GROMACS .gro file of C-alpha atoms in nm:
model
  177
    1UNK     CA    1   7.887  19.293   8.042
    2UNK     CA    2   8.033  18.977   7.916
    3UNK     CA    3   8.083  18.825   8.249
    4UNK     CA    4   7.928  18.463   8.386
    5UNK     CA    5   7.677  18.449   8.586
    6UNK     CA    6   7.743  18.196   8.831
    7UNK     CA    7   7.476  17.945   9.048
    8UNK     CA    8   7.437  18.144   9.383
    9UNK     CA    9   7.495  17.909   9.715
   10UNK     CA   10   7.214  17.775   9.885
   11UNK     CA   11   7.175  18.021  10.155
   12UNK     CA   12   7.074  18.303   9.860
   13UNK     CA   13   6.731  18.130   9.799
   14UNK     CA   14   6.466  18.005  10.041
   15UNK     CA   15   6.419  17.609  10.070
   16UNK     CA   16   6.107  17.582   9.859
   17UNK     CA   17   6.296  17.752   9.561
   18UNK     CA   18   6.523  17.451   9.570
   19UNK     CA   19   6.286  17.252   9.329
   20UNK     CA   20   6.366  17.471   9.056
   21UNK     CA   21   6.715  17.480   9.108
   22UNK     CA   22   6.745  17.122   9.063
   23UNK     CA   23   6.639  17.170   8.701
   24UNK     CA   24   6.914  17.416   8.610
   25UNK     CA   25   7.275  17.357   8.535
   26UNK     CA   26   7.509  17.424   8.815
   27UNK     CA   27   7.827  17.486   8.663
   28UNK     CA   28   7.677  17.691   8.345
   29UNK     CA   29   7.658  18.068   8.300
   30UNK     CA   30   7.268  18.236   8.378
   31UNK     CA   31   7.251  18.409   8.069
   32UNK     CA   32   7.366  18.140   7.776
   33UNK     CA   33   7.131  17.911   7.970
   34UNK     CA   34   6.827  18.135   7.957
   35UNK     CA   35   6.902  18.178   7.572
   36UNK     CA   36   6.929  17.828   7.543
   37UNK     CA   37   6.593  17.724   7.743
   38UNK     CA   38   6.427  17.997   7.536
   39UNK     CA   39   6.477  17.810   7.165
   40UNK     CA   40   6.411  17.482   7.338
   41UNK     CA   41   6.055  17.594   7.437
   42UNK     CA   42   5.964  17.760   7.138
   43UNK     CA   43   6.122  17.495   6.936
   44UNK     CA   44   5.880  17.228   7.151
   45UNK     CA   45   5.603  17.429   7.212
   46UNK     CA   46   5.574  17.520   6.866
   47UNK     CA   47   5.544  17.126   6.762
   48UNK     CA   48   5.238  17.087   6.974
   49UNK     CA   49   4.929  17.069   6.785
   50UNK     CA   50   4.627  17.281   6.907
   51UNK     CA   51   4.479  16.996   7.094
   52UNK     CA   52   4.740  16.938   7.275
   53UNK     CA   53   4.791  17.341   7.335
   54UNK     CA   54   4.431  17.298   7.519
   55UNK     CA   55   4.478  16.996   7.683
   56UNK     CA   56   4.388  16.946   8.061
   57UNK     CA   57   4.522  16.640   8.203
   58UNK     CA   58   4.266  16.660   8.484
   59UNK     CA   59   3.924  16.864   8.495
   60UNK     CA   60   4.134  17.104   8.783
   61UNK     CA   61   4.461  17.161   8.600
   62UNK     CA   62   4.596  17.440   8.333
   63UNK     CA   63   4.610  17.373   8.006
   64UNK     CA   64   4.909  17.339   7.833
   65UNK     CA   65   4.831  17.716   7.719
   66UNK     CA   66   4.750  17.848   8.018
   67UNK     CA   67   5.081  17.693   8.197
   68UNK     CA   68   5.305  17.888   7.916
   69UNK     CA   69   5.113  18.204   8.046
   70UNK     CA   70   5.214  18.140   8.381
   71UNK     CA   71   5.570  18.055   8.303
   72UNK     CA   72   5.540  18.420   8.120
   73UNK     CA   73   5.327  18.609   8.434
   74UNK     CA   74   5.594  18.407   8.680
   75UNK     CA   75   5.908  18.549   8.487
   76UNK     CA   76   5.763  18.899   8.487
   77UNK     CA   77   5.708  18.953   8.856
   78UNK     CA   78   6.036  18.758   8.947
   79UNK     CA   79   6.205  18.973   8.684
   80UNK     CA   80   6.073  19.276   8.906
   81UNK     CA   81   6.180  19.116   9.233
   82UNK     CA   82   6.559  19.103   9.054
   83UNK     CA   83   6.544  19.479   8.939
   84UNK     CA   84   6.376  19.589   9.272
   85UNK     CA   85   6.625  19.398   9.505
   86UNK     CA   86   6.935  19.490   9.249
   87UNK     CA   87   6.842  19.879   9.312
   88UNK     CA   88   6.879  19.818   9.690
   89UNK     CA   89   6.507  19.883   9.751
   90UNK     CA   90   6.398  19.730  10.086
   91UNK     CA   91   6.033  19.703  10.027
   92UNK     CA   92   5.929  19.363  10.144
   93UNK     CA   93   5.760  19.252   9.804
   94UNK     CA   94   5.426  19.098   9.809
   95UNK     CA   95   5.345  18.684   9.670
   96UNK     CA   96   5.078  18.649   9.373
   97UNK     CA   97   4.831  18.427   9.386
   98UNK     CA   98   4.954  18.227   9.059
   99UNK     CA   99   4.560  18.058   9.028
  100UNK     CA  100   4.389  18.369   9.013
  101UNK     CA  101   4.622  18.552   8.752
  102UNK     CA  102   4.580  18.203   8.564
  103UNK     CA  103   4.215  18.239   8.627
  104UNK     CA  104   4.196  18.591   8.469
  105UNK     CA  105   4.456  18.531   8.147
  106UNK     CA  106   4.168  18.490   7.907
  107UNK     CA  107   4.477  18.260   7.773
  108UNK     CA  108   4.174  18.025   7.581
  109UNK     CA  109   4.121  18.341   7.379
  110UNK     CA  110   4.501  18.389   7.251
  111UNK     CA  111   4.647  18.257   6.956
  112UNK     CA  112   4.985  18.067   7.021
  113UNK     CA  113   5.180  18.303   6.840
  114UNK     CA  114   5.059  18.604   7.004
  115UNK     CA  115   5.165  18.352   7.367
  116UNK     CA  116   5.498  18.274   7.213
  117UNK     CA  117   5.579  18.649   7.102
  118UNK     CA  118   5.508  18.753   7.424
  119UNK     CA  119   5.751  18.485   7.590
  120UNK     CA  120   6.001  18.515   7.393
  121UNK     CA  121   5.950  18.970   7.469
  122UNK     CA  122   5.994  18.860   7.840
  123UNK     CA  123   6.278  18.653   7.803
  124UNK     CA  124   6.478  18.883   7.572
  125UNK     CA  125   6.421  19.149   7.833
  126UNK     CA  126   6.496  18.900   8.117
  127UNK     CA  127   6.842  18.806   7.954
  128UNK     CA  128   6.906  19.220   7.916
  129UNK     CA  129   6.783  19.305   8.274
  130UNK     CA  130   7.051  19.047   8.392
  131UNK     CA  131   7.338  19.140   8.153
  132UNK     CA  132   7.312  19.444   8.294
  133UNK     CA  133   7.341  19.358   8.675
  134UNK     CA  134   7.665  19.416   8.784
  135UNK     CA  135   7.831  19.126   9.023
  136UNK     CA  136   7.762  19.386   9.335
  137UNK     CA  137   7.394  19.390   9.207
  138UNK     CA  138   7.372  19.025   9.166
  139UNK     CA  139   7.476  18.955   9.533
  140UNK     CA  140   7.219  19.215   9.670
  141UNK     CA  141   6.952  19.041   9.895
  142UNK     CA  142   6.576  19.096   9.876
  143UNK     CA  143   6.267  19.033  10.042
  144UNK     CA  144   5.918  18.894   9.874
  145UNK     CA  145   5.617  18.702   9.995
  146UNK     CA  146   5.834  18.698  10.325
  147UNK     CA  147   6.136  18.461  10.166
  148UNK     CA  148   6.436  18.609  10.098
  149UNK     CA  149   6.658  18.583   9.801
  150UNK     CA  150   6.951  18.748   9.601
  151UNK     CA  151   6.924  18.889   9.262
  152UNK     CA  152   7.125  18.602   9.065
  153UNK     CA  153   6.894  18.383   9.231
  154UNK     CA  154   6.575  18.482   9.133
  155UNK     CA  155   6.751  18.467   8.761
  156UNK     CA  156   6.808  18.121   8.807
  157UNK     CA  157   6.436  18.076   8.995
  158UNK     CA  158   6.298  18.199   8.666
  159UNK     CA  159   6.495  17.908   8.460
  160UNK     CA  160   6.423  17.658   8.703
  161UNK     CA  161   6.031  17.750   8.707
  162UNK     CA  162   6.050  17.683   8.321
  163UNK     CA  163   6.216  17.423   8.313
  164UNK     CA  164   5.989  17.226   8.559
  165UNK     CA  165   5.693  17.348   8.434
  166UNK     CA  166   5.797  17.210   8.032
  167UNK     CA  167   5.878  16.898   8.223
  168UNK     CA  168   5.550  16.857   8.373
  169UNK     CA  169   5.425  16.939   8.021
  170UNK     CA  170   5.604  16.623   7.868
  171UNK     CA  171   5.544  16.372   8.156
  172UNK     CA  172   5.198  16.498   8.257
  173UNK     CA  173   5.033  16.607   7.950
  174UNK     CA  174   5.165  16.462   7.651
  175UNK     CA  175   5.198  16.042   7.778
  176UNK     CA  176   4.830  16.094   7.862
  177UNK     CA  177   4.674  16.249   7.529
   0.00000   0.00000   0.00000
């Protein structure tokens, strides 16, 4: 639509959500940022070596794997929530239990190709979804796991939640190996 997508004011996102908006440029447009973020991940993730890739950096956490399929299972659903809430539907949208669906990936059993492919699927169709919200849709307001939140912000939620999560990655993970 070649339009920006602007940051949406704080009362279009619940409190919590504010941790990932931190991470995210404020005066930028949604969709060149989204681009952006995706080369940078592939572009670092693909430097990691397969140790590091299966790193834990405590007997409890994700591996470095498993937290890039959860950055993938976290932009899907929120990806839903934006095309659910931008079609004016009022179901009030359930939470996921992020743990479990890590739990259940089999991620140790993918190669980081087939991980990456599917990221960089999600994102492209991310990035389309959005392009095609028009600035009516984007506005709309939503409800899930009882918070609610507009359409633009749940775009933003989903580059946020990356961005922290790669940060954890290089502060976490990678000073300790």
């Amino acid at each position: 639509m070649n339009r920006v997508i602007t940051f949406p004011s704080k009362n279009e996102y619940p409190a919590y959500a504010e941790m990932y908006m931190d991470y995210v440029k404020k005066d930028g447009d949604l969709l060149i940022q989204l681009k952006d973020s995706l080369e940078k991940t592939k572009e670092f993730v693909n430097s990691l070596s397969e140790k590091e890739l299966n790193f834990r950096y405590a007997p409890d956490k994700w591996s470095i794997k498993e937290v890039l399929v959860h950055i993938v299972d976290d932009e899907r659903i929120y990806g839903y929530r934006a095309l659910a809430f931008s079609r004016n539907d009022k179901t009030d949208l359930p939470g996921f239990e992020e743990n479990e669906y890590t739990q259940y990936a089999d991620t140790d059993k993918r190669s980081l190709e087939n991980i990456m492919n599917e990221y960089t699927a999600v994102r492209m169709a991310t990035v389309a979804l959005f392009d095609g919200f028009s600035d009516q849709a984007l506005l709309r307001i939503g409800t899930a796991n009882n918070n609610k939140t507009s359409v633009r912000a749940l775009g933003y939620h989903i580059l946020g939640h990356e961005l922290h999560h790669i940060n954890i990655i290089k502060e976490r993970y990678l000073t300790i190996i």
